[in-house]
Every structure is written in C-alpha cells, then in structure tokens.
Coordinates of C-alpha atoms in Angstrom, one line a residue:
X122 CA 125.1 23.8 87.4
X123 CA 123.2 20.9 88.1
X124 CA 121.1 22.0 89.9
X125 CA 120.5 25.4 87.9
X126 CA 119.1 22.3 85.2
X127 CA 116.9 20.6 87.6
X128 CA 115.0 23.8 89.8
X129 CA 114.8 25.1 86.3
X130 CA 113.0 22.1 84.3
X131 CA 111.1 22.3 87.1
X132 CA 110.1 25.3 88.4
X133 CA 109.4 26.5 84.4
X134 CA 108.3 30.2 85.8
X135 CA 112.3 31.6 86.9
X136 CA 113.5 30.0 83.9
X137 CA 111.2 32.3 82.2
X138 CA 112.1 36.2 84.6
X139 CA 115.7 34.6 83.6
X140 CA 114.4 34.9 79.8
X141 CA 113.5 38.3 80.3
X142 CA 116.5 39.9 83.0
X143 CA 119.0 37.7 80.1
X144 CA 116.8 39.0 77.1
X145 CA 116.8 42.8 78.2
X146 CA 120.7 42.9 78.8
X147 CA 121.1 41.5 75.4
X148 CA 118.9 44.1 73.9
X149 CA 120.8 47.3 75.6
X150 CA 124.0 45.9 73.8
X151 CA 124.7 49.0 71.3
X152 CA 126.4 47.8 68.2
X153 CA 128.0 51.5 67.4
X154 CA 124.7 53.2 67.4
X155 CA 122.4 49.8 66.6
X156 CA 120.9 47.4 69.3
X157 CA 119.5 44.4 68.8
X158 CA 116.1 45.8 70.6
X159 CA 114.5 44.2 74.1
X160 CA 112.3 41.6 71.9
X161 CA 115.4 40.0 69.5
X162 CA 117.1 40.1 73.0
X163 CA 114.4 38.2 74.3
X164 CA 113.8 35.8 71.9
X165 CA 117.8 35.0 71.9
X166 CA 117.6 34.0 75.2
X167 CA 115.0 31.9 75.3
X168 CA 116.5 30.2 72.6
X169 CA 120.7 30.3 74.5
X170 CA 118.1 29.1 78.3
X171 CA 115.9 26.1 75.8
X172 CA 118.8 24.7 75.5
X173 CA 117.8 22.6 78.8
X174 CA 114.8 21.8 77.6
X175 CA 112.3 23.4 79.4
X176 CA 109.2 22.9 79.3
X177 CA 106.3 26.3 79.3
X178 CA 102.6 25.7 79.5
X179 CA 101.7 27.0 76.6
X180 CA 98.7 29.7 78.3
X181 CA 101.0 31.3 79.6
X182 CA 102.6 32.8 76.5
X183 CA 98.6 33.4 75.3
X184 CA 97.6 35.2 78.5
X185 CA 100.9 37.8 78.1
X186 CA 100.0 38.1 74.5
X187 CA 96.7 39.0 74.2
X188 CA 97.9 41.7 77.3
X189 CA 100.2 43.2 74.8
X190 CA 98.0 43.2 71.7
X191 CA 94.9 44.0 73.8
X192 CA 96.8 46.9 74.6
X193 CA 98.9 47.5 71.6
X194 CA 94.7 48.4 70.5
X195 CA 94.3 50.5 73.0
X196 CA 96.8 52.8 72.7
X197 CA 96.2 53.1 68.4
X198 CA 92.5 52.6 68.8
X199 CA 91.8 56.4 68.1
X200 CA 94.6 56.9 64.9
X201 CA 92.6 53.6 63.4
X202 CA 89.3 54.9 63.4
X203 CA 90.6 58.3 62.3
X204 CA 92.3 56.9 59.5
X205 CA 88.5 55.8 58.5
X206 CA 87.9 59.9 57.6
X207 CA 88.5 61.0 54.6
X208 CA 91.4 63.6 54.9
X209 CA 93.3 60.3 55.8
X210 CA 92.9 58.4 52.8
X211 CA 96.3 58.9 51.3
X212 CA 97.8 57.4 54.3
X213 CA 95.6 55.0 54.0
X214 CA 95.8 54.1 51.0
X215 CA 99.9 53.9 51.2
X216 CA 99.4 52.0 54.2
X217 CA 97.6 48.9 52.7
X218 CA 100.2 49.4 49.6
X219 CA 102.6 49.0 51.7
X220 CA 100.8 46.0 54.1
X221 CA 99.8 43.3 50.4
X222 CA 103.0 44.2 48.8
X223 CA 105.0 43.0 52.3
X224 CA 101.9 39.6 52.7
X225 CA 102.1 39.3 48.5
X226 CA 106.9 39.2 48.7
X227 CA 107.0 36.7 51.4
X228 CA 103.8 34.6 49.7
X229 CA 105.2 34.1 46.5
X230 CA 109.3 34.0 47.6
X231 CA 108.7 31.3 50.1
X232 CA 107.3 29.8 47.2
X233 CA 110.0 30.5 44.4
X234 CA 112.3 28.6 47.3
X235 CA 110.3 26.5 48.6
X236 CA 109.4 27.1 52.7
X237 CA 106.6 25.8 54.5
X238 CA 104.1 27.8 56.7
X239 CA 105.6 28.6 59.5
X240 CA 109.3 29.9 57.8
X241 CA 107.1 32.5 55.9
X242 CA 105.3 33.4 58.8
X243 CA 108.8 33.8 60.4
X244 CA 109.6 35.7 57.1
X245 CA 107.1 37.9 57.5
X246 CA 107.1 38.4 60.4
X247 CA 110.9 39.2 60.6
X248 CA 110.7 41.3 58.2
X249 CA 108.7 43.8 58.8
X250 CA 109.3 43.8 62.6
X251 CA 105.6 42.5 63.2
X252 CA 106.4 39.9 66.8
X253 CA 102.3 39.9 66.8
X254 CA 102.4 37.2 63.4
X255 CA 104.6 34.9 65.6
X256 CA 101.3 34.2 68.1
X257 CA 98.1 35.1 65.3
X258 CA 100.4 32.8 62.8
X259 CA 101.5 30.0 65.5
X260 CA 98.1 29.5 66.7
X261 CA 96.3 29.5 62.5
X262 CA 98.8 26.6 62.2
X263 CA 97.2 24.7 65.7
X264 CA 94.6 24.3 63.7
X265 CA 95.3 23.0 60.3
X266 CA 94.0 19.3 60.0
X267 CA 97.4 18.0 60.5
X268 CA 99.3 16.0 62.4
X269 CA 100.8 17.0 65.9
X270 CA 104.5 16.3 65.3
X271 CA 104.0 18.0 61.9
X272 CA 102.3 21.1 63.4
X273 CA 105.0 21.5 66.0
X274 CA 108.2 22.0 63.8
X275 CA 105.6 24.1 61.8
X276 CA 105.3 26.3 64.5
X277 CA 109.0 25.6 65.7
X278 CA 110.0 26.9 62.4
X279 CA 108.5 30.7 63.0
X280 CA 111.0 31.7 65.5
X281 CA 114.0 30.8 63.4
X282 CA 113.0 32.5 60.3
X283 CA 111.9 36.0 62.3
X284 CA 115.3 36.4 64.4
X285 CA 117.3 36.3 61.0
X286 CA 114.9 38.6 59.2
X287 CA 114.0 40.2 61.7
X288 CA 117.7 41.6 62.1
X289 CA 118.5 42.0 58.3
X290 CA 115.6 44.0 57.6
X291 CA 115.0 46.4 60.7
X292 CA 118.9 47.2 60.1
X293 CA 118.8 47.6 56.6
X294 CA 115.1 50.1 56.8
X295 CA 116.9 52.1 59.3
X296 CA 120.0 52.4 57.5
X297 CA 116.8 53.0 53.6
X298 CA 114.2 54.8 54.4
X299 CA 116.3 58.1 55.7
X300 CA 119.2 57.7 53.2
X301 CA 117.7 56.0 49.9
X302 CA 114.3 57.0 50.1
X303 CA 114.7 60.9 49.8
X304 CA 117.1 60.1 46.8
X305 CA 114.7 58.0 45.4
X306 CA 112.0 61.2 45.7
X307 CA 114.5 63.1 44.8
X308 CA 114.5 65.4 47.8
X309 CA 117.0 66.9 50.0
X310 CA 115.1 65.5 53.5
X311 CA 116.4 68.8 56.0
X312 CA 115.9 72.1 53.3
X313 CA 112.0 69.9 53.3
X314 CA 112.4 69.9 56.6
X315 CA 112.8 74.3 56.8
X316 CA 110.6 74.7 54.8
X317 CA 108.1 73.2 56.8
X318 CA 109.3 74.3 60.1
X319 CA 107.2 77.3 61.4
X320 CA 107.7 78.3 65.7
X321 CA 108.0 74.3 66.2
X322 CA 108.0 74.2 70.4
X323 CA 107.8 71.7 72.8
X324 CA 110.6 70.1 74.6
X325 CA 111.6 66.8 75.5
X326 CA 111.1 64.8 79.1
X327 CA 113.6 65.2 81.6
X328 CA 114.8 62.9 84.4
X329 CA 112.6 62.1 86.9
X330 CA 113.4 65.1 89.4
X331 CA 115.4 66.9 87.2
X332 CA 114.4 70.3 85.3
X333 CA 115.9 72.5 83.2
X334 CA 117.1 75.7 83.6
X335 CA 115.4 77.2 80.8
X336 CA 112.2 77.9 81.5
X337 CA 109.5 78.1 77.6
X338 CA 107.0 80.3 80.1
X339 CA 107.1 82.8 83.0
X340 CA 105.5 85.4 84.6
X341 CA 107.1 88.5 85.0
X342 CA 105.7 92.6 86.5
X343 CA 106.5 95.6 84.8
X344 CA 105.2 98.7 85.7
X345 CA 103.4 100.2 82.6
X346 CA 105.5 104.0 81.3
X347 CA 105.1 103.2 77.6
X348 CA 102.0 106.0 77.1
X349 CA 100.9 104.2 73.9
X350 CA 99.7 101.2 76.8
X351 CA 98.1 103.9 79.3
X352 CA 94.2 104.5 79.6
X353 CA 93.2 100.9 77.4
X354 CA 91.8 98.5 78.8
X355 CA 92.8 94.7 78.7
X356 CA 90.7 93.8 76.1
X357 CA 92.1 96.2 73.8
X358 CA 95.5 96.3 74.6
X359 CA 96.3 92.1 73.9
X360 CA 93.5 92.4 71.0
X361 CA 96.3 94.7 69.7
X362 CA 98.1 93.3 65.9
X363 CA 101.1 91.4 67.7
X364 CA 103.6 88.2 66.9
X365 CA 103.2 86.6 70.1
X366 CA 100.7 85.9 72.4
X367 CA 100.8 87.3 75.4
X368 CA 98.3 88.5 78.6
X369 CA 97.9 89.7 81.0
X370 CA 96.4 87.9 84.4
X371 CA 96.8 90.0 87.2
X372 CA 97.1 93.6 87.7
X373 CA 98.5 96.3 90.9
X374 CA 96.0 99.8 91.3
X375 CA 97.9 101.3 93.9
X376 CA 97.9 99.1 96.6
X377 CA 94.9 97.3 95.2
X378 CA 95.9 94.3 93.4
X379 CA 93.1 93.2 90.1
X380 CA 91.9 90.2 88.3
X381 CA 92.3 90.9 84.7
X382 CA 88.5 92.0 83.8
X383 CA 88.1 92.6 80.3
X384 CA 87.0 96.6 80.8
X385 CA 89.9 97.1 83.6
X386 CA 91.7 100.0 82.7
X387 CA 95.1 100.5 82.9
X388 CA 96.5 103.4 84.6
X389 CA 99.9 105.0 84.4
X390 CA 102.1 103.4 86.8
X391 CA 99.9 100.6 87.8
X392 CA 101.7 97.0 87.6
X393 CA 101.3 94.3 85.3
X394 CA 102.1 90.7 85.5
X395 CA 102.5 89.4 81.6
X396 CA 102.3 85.0 80.7
X397 CA 104.3 84.3 77.9
X398 CA 106.9 83.2 76.1
X399 CA 110.4 83.8 77.7
X400 CA 111.9 84.8 74.7
X401 CA 109.2 87.4 74.4
X402 CA 110.3 88.7 77.5
X403 CA 113.8 89.1 76.9
X404 CA 113.4 91.1 73.1
X405 CA 109.7 92.7 74.4
X406 CA 109.6 92.8 77.7
X407 CA 111.1 96.3 77.8
X408 CA 108.3 97.9 76.1
X409 CA 105.4 97.9 78.4
X410 CA 108.0 99.4 80.9
X411 CA 111.2 98.2 83.8
X412 CA 110.1 95.3 85.5
X413 CA 109.5 95.2 88.9
X414 CA 110.5 92.8 92.1
X415 CA 106.8 92.4 93.0
X416 CA 106.3 88.9 94.4
X417 CA 102.8 89.2 95.9
X418 CA 101.4 90.4 92.8
X419 CA 103.4 87.2 90.3
X420 CA 101.9 84.7 93.9
X421 CA 99.2 83.4 91.0
X422 CA 98.9 79.9 91.0
X423 CA 99.9 78.2 87.8
X424 CA 99.1 74.7 86.3
X425 CA 100.5 72.6 84.2
X426 CA 97.3 69.7 82.8
X427 CA 97.4 67.1 80.0
X428 CA 93.9 67.3 79.0
X429 CA 92.8 64.6 76.6
X430 CA 91.0 66.6 73.0
X431 CA 87.2 65.3 73.0
X432 CA 85.7 68.4 71.7
X433 CA 83.7 66.9 68.1
X434 CA 83.9 70.3 66.5
X435 CA 87.8 70.8 68.0
X436 CA 88.4 67.8 65.8
X437 CA 90.2 68.6 62.7
X438 CA 91.0 71.9 63.7
X439 CA 94.8 73.5 63.8
X440 CA 96.9 74.6 66.8
X441 CA 96.7 77.8 65.1
X442 CA 92.7 78.1 65.2
X443 CA 92.6 76.9 68.7
X444 CA 95.1 80.2 69.6
X445 CA 92.1 82.2 68.6
X446 CA 89.1 80.9 70.2
X447 CA 88.0 82.8 73.7
X448 CA 89.4 79.7 76.2
X449 CA 92.3 79.8 74.6
X450 CA 93.0 83.0 76.6
X451 CA 96.1 83.0 78.7
X452 CA 97.1 79.2 77.8
X453 CA 100.5 78.1 76.4
X454 CA 100.5 74.2 74.5
X455 CA 103.5 72.8 76.0
X456 CA 103.8 69.8 75.1
X457 CA 101.6 67.9 72.0
X458 CA 101.5 63.8 71.1
X459 CA 99.2 61.6 70.1
X460 CA 99.3 58.0 70.5
X461 CA 102.4 58.6 72.7
X462 CA 104.4 59.6 69.9
X463 CA 105.8 64.1 70.6
X464 CA 103.7 66.6 67.7
X465 CA 105.1 69.4 66.4
X466 CA 103.8 72.2 67.6
X467 CA 103.2 74.6 64.8
X468 CA 100.6 76.8 64.1
X469 CA 99.6 74.0 61.2
X470 CA 99.2 71.7 63.0
X471 CA 95.8 69.2 63.0
X472 CA 94.3 68.0 66.5
X473 CA 93.1 65.6 66.3
X474 CA 90.6 63.6 69.1
X475 CA 92.7 61.6 71.0
X476 CA 94.9 63.8 71.1
X477 CA 97.0 64.9 74.6
X478 CA 97.8 68.0 75.0
X479 CA 99.4 69.3 78.2
X480 CA 98.6 73.1 79.4
X481 CA 100.2 75.4 81.3
X482 CA 98.7 79.0 82.5
X483 CA 97.2 80.5 84.8
X484 CA 94.8 78.0 87.4
X485 CA 91.7 79.4 86.1
X486 CA 92.3 80.1 82.8
X487 CA 93.9 75.9 82.7
X488 CA 90.6 74.4 84.4
X489 CA 88.7 76.3 82.0
X490 CA 89.9 75.9 78.6
X491 CA 90.2 71.6 79.9
X492 CA 86.3 72.4 79.8
X493 CA 86.3 73.2 76.3
X494 CA 89.0 70.8 74.9
X495 CA 88.0 67.8 76.8
X496 CA 88.8 65.8 79.8
X497 CA 91.7 66.7 82.4
X498 CA 93.8 63.4 82.3
X499 CA 95.2 63.7 86.1
X500 CA 98.3 61.7 87.2
X501 CA 96.6 58.5 88.6
X502 CA 98.8 55.2 89.6
X503 CA 95.1 53.2 88.9
X504 CA 95.0 51.1 85.9
X505 CA 90.6 50.3 85.7
X506 CA 90.9 46.7 85.6
X507 CA 86.9 46.4 84.4
X508 CA 88.1 48.1 81.1
X509 CA 91.2 45.7 80.2
X510 CA 89.7 41.9 81.5
X511 CA 85.8 42.7 79.9
X512 CA 87.5 44.1 76.6
X513 CA 89.8 40.7 76.3
X514 CA 87.1 38.6 77.3
X515 CA 84.9 40.5 74.4
X516 CA 87.9 39.6 72.1
X517 CA 88.4 37.2 72.8
X518 CA 84.6 35.6 71.8
X519 CA 84.5 37.8 69.3
X520 CA 88.0 36.5 67.9
X521 CA 86.8 32.3 68.2
X522 CA 84.3 32.8 65.5
X523 CA 85.8 31.9 62.2
X524 CA 85.0 31.1 58.6
X525 CA 86.1 28.2 56.3
X526 CA 88.0 29.3 53.0
X527 CA 89.4 26.5 50.3
X528 CA 88.7 23.9 53.4
X529 CA 90.7 26.2 55.4
X530 CA 89.4 27.7 58.8
X531 CA 90.1 31.4 59.0
X532 CA 89.4 32.6 62.0
X533 CA 90.7 36.2 64.1
X534 CA 91.9 34.0 67.0
X535 CA 90.7 34.6 71.0
X536 CA 94.7 37.0 70.4
X537 CA 93.3 38.1 67.1
X538 CA 89.4 39.2 68.8
X539 CA 91.5 41.2 72.1
X540 CA 93.3 43.0 69.5
X541 CA 90.4 44.0 67.7
X542 CA 88.5 45.2 70.7
X543 CA 91.8 46.4 72.3
X544 CA 90.6 49.1 69.3
X545 CA 87.9 49.5 70.0
X546 CA 88.3 50.0 74.2
X547 CA 90.8 52.5 73.1
X548 CA 88.3 54.4 70.8
X549 CA 86.1 54.3 73.0
X550 CA 88.5 55.5 75.5
X551 CA 89.6 58.9 73.9
X552 CA 85.7 59.5 73.2
X553 CA 84.9 59.1 76.8
X554 CA 88.3 59.4 79.1
X555 CA 85.8 59.6 82.7
X556 CA 86.6 55.8 82.4
X557 CA 89.2 52.5 81.5
X558 CA 92.5 54.5 82.2
X559 CA 95.3 52.4 82.0
X560 CA 98.5 54.6 82.8
X561 CA 102.2 54.7 81.2
X562 CA 103.8 52.7 83.6
X563 CA 100.4 49.9 82.9
X564 CA 100.8 50.4 79.5
X565 CA 104.9 49.6 79.5
X566 CA 104.3 46.5 81.3
X567 CA 101.3 44.4 79.2
X568 CA 103.0 46.4 76.0
X569 CA 106.8 45.9 76.7
X570 CA 107.1 42.8 79.0
X571 CA 103.7 40.7 78.3
X572 CA 105.4 40.6 74.6
X573 CA 108.9 39.8 75.6
X574 CA 107.6 37.3 77.7
X575 CA 105.4 35.9 75.2
X576 CA 108.0 36.4 72.6
X577 CA 110.9 34.3 75.5
X578 CA 108.5 31.4 76.2
X579 CA 108.3 31.1 72.3
X580 CA 112.0 30.8 72.6
X581 CA 112.4 28.1 75.1
X582 CA 109.7 25.6 73.0
X583 CA 112.0 25.9 69.6
X584 CA 115.0 26.6 71.9
X585 CA 115.6 22.6 71.0
X586 CA 115.3 22.8 67.2
X587 CA 116.5 26.1 66.8
X588 CA 119.9 24.7 65.6
X589 CA 119.1 22.7 63.3
X590 CA 116.2 24.6 61.7
X591 CA 118.1 27.2 61.2
X592 CA 121.1 24.8 59.3
X593 CA 118.2 23.5 57.5
X594 CA 117.0 27.5 56.2
X595 CA 120.2 28.4 54.9
X596 CA 122.0 31.0 54.3
X597 CA 118.9 32.4 51.7
X598 CA 117.0 33.2 53.8
X599 CA 119.4 36.8 55.0
X600 CA 119.1 37.7 51.2
X601 CA 115.5 36.7 50.9
X602 CA 114.3 38.9 54.6
X603 CA 117.0 41.4 52.8
X604 CA 114.3 41.6 49.7
X605 CA 110.8 41.4 51.6
X606 CA 111.8 44.1 53.8
X607 CA 112.7 46.7 51.0
X608 CA 110.6 45.5 47.8
X609 CA 107.2 46.2 49.5
X610 CA 109.0 50.1 51.0
X611 CA 110.0 50.6 48.2
X612 CA 107.0 50.8 46.5
X613 CA 105.1 53.0 48.7
X614 CA 108.0 55.6 48.7
X615 CA 107.6 55.8 45.1
X616 CA 103.3 55.6 45.4
X617 CA 103.4 58.0 48.1
X618 CA 105.1 60.2 46.6
X619 CA 104.4 60.6 42.5
X620 CA 100.9 58.8 42.8
X621 CA 99.2 60.5 45.6
X622 CA 101.6 63.5 44.8
X623 CA 102.2 63.3 49.1
X624 CA 105.4 65.3 51.3
X625 CA 108.5 62.8 51.3
X626 CA 108.9 64.1 55.0
X627 CA 105.5 62.7 55.6
X628 CA 105.6 60.0 52.8
X629 CA 108.3 58.1 54.5
X630 CA 106.7 58.8 58.4
X631 CA 104.0 56.7 56.4
X632 CA 105.8 53.5 56.2
X633 CA 108.0 53.9 59.3
X634 CA 104.3 52.9 60.2
X635 CA 103.2 51.3 58.1
X636 CA 105.9 48.6 58.8
X637 CA 105.4 49.1 62.4
X638 CA 109.2 50.4 62.7
X639 CA 109.6 53.0 65.6
X640 CA 113.5 53.2 64.9
X641 CA 113.4 54.1 61.3
X642 CA 110.7 57.1 62.4
X643 CA 113.6 57.9 64.2
X644 CA 116.2 58.0 62.1
X645 CA 114.5 59.4 59.7
X646 CA 113.7 62.3 62.3
X647 CA 117.5 62.8 63.5
X648 CA 118.0 63.1 58.9
X649 CA 115.5 65.6 58.7
X650 CA 116.0 66.9 62.0
X651 CA 112.7 67.6 62.5
X652 CA 109.9 65.8 63.9
X653 CA 107.4 66.4 61.6
X654 CA 107.2 62.5 59.6
X655 CA 105.4 61.7 63.1
X656 CA 102.3 63.3 61.5
X657 CA 102.9 60.5 58.6
X658 CA 103.5 58.1 61.3
X659 CA 100.0 57.5 63.6
X660 CA 97.6 56.5 60.9
X661 CA 100.5 54.0 59.2
X662 CA 101.1 52.8 62.4
X663 CA 97.7 52.0 64.0
X664 CA 96.5 50.2 60.5
X665 CA 99.6 48.9 59.5
X666 CA 99.0 46.9 63.2
X667 CA 95.9 45.3 62.3
X668 CA 96.8 44.3 58.9
X669 CA 100.1 42.8 59.8
X670 CA 99.3 41.0 62.3
X671 CA 95.9 39.9 60.2
X672 CA 98.3 38.6 57.7
X673 CA 99.5 35.7 60.2
X674 CA 96.6 33.4 59.6
X675 CA 96.8 34.7 56.1
X676 CA 99.8 34.1 55.0
X677 CA 99.2 29.8 56.5
X678 CA 95.9 29.8 54.4
X679 CA 97.8 30.5 51.0
X680 CA 101.3 28.4 52.2
X681 CA 98.4 25.8 53.0
X682 CA 96.6 26.0 49.6

C-alpha cells in the first residue's frame, strides 16, 4: 500500500488515470434506471483518491478544460447563431427566463443561507448540471483580491456544493419535467405527440458490424403489365398523383438496359427497377406487374452519404418542401441530425444550416443532391488540429480582456474565450465545411475525457478538505439545491406554455435544453414516445451552455459585493 501511495504522490499522472478509470466505473453503476453519470463519478473518484494528498499541476486541468469548452462551442455553434434569428425568439426567450431565474435563485438562496462565493457557484453548477461553472467560477475566484488561503478555501467549496446539488437536481428534474411538467400545462404528452406525429422515420445506429434485417429502402424489379403504365414516359409516370415517393432507376427493354431519362417511354413487357420505401414494395408493388429476378438490372451502385446543409436558400425549409425540388428525385433521407441529436423525419420538420442529412439512393442522384444541399461529410479519422489549436489560442486572447464592475474585475477568462471561439469556429465549420473537421471519436475525447479529466483533478485537489466542507455546509444544501433546480424550470414551463403559447412538447424540450440536462430530454421523449421534444432542445441547449458558463464569474462578483 505504501508503494502505491508513494507512486501516486510522486507520479500524479498515474493518479489522474486511476481517477478516470474509477470514475467511469462509478458512473456506469445503475440504481434502477438512475446512474450518477461519469462526470460525478470522476469527481467522487477524485475526492476519494485525493485523500492521499496528491498534488496535480493546475495547468493540466486547464488544458483539458479548454479542450472541453472549445469542443462544446464547436458542437452548438451553428444552433447558437441560428437562435439569433426571428423564428427562434420564443425558444430564446424561454431560455433566458430559465437561466436568469437560475442565477437569481442560486444567489438569493445563497445569501439567505449565508453561503460563501464558492458554495454559491457550486450550487449553481450542480442544480443545473453545468460543470463548466466550476472552471469559470474558480478562475474568477483566483482573481479576487483576498488572501491566498481564503481563495483556496472558496475554490475547494465549489466541488463540495456541486456534488451534493448535482445529485439532487438532476435526479429530480429527470422525474419532474416529464411527470409534473405536463400537469402544470394541463396536457397529456402521448396524446400531444400523436397529434404531431406524421410519417416520423429514422432508425437508430446499430453496433459496429451489425445491421438490421429490416431494410427501410429497397430496389426491386417489376415487369410492366398494368395498361395504365404502358406507353408513358418516365417523367409522366413519376408525376402521377401518389402518396409515396417511388422512382424508376433503370429499365430493361428487350436485351437493352437503359438509364432513366425523363422522356424514355415504358413499353409493355419492359422490366423497371423501382426504388422506394420497403412498405411500398410490399403493399403496392404488384400494381406495376409481377416482380422478377433480374440481377443485372439491379446491379446499381447505391450510396449512403452524410451531407452537411450549407445552402442558404434551403435554410428554414421543411422536408416536404425539399422533397419536391428537382435534385431530390431518387434520393431518400435515412437520418436527420442537429448538434448530434436525431430529429424526426417528418414532412413539417425544418432544415437549418449545419444540419446533417444522411441520404440514400443511386450514386449519381445522391452525389447530385449532395452538391445542391451542401458538403458531403465523408468519414475520416483525421482531426484538423490547426483549426483546434488556432481557435483555442485566439479564444484565450479574447477571454483575457476584462472590465471592472463595482471594483470587481469581470472577464471571460482564457477558458471562457475558448468557448466563445468554439461557437464562432463551429459556425464557420457549418458554413464552410471543407475545413475544420473534428471526427466524432475525437469530439468524444475532447468533450467527455476533457471534462472528466478536469473534474477528476478538481476532486483530487479538493479531496483533503471535501469531507470537512460537506459537514460545514450541512443538509441544507440538499433542500437549497432542490429549490434551485425546480423553481426556474417551473417558471420556464408556465412562461413557455401560457405566455409564449408554445407546443407542450417543445416547451419541455426547451426547458431540458436551457438547463443543459440531456437525461431530462430523454425522459420526456420516453414519456411522450416521440422524438419531437428534441426540436425544442438544440437552440436552448446552445444558449443555455453559454449563459450558464458565463454565470460563473457573475455569481462570484455578485457574492463578493
């Protein structure tokens, strides 16, 4: 045991990796359907291992925190700037109400209970599960003109309050939003979802190397015997009134295989290759004629391609609008995501610049559609580190600028500047996607491992004083954290539904986004049995991340007056 203790103290990098391993293990333990999550797991692991009095250089946690903040901005940048447009004003207004009331609630209750600035910042961070407040508030405390020992005590109080209030706030909100939220609005979520549901599609991702036997789209060959289809051009046939999108992608006429020109006339006995949804083939395929086995005709290159939408003229259009544009012929949408979240594939769903659309169809048609929509995002494992490094550097320079308010210096800090520049660079990537690519695995490393490493080191540093701080704060933190979490969301629900007249599903999605609580969004979706709430989540999530992160230095300044 002495050997391990000595190794950890003299080689703090080993303590960091042990903290990550134990933290991820703790985070995966489930209590029924609830788990602590890897962030809290890493904090608790850091506190536990930190009892050995391990010193980790502060620069290490700053580097990982900057990576995390830049990546957060990169992910939400397109939606943050999208939120500045007029049609997103209701969601923006609701987000501001929730976030401002969160700040005021945490400040008011902290003053009432006599908490210090560190405990107040931890309360704010935990009640709204916004871990970034730990970093920005900690940096603001380090700039206060107070003795070093007092600054250290305040910084160490942040993770104590965070750990307690995070558990209370997150667990309660995951239950509160889908259960009490609908009652406050007087609606039934499932009935509301049924009214909104219209041809919602899309399938989840399968594990690597595994595919579903159920094919959403298919290409099949039919011999034309229906007299209503004979001696008509392809353009005429495809323009006939029909409820579903089906297209002719190749024709066999006698011994010849022909490509589908609009003026090509279909004769009796021709064999046509039809692309469409699987259910259309099953229900209506025989209206063309008998299905035939023609491997040579069906030897068509089919492509599935992710495309980032950058075309300004398509921004704000519905999927139904896009389906009637010429480039959409023969192309189907199999996945539709925004900021990494799946959106419902429904006719009324709106497209924003920066959205990712996974297209499927014959290769020439998919490539043509990709050029019209934006930029084909072909898979690669390479990260544009020039983009990442430059962004964090420039953000740091911006963040170091400060203003003095009531004798208290207010600054974004270098880390806050990284977040702001991540927003700008993320938006640039959505507009000009030919540079600045960060693949999903790299985003996971920067985002998840970056945050967990930062939180773990915070726990290691605070470990020796954590238990004493928790005893000093007492049980009051539990009740204060509960009130701090529920009051702002209650105001947000009532304001969104009755003042802004927003759809109940969108209101709950927006509240989850404003509070940056993805677990609550999933709970609302499960209760509604619908993916529609995510339409209200992305813009509030982007803006909520920025506001709540900015509140770190603000609440320190307010508590210091």
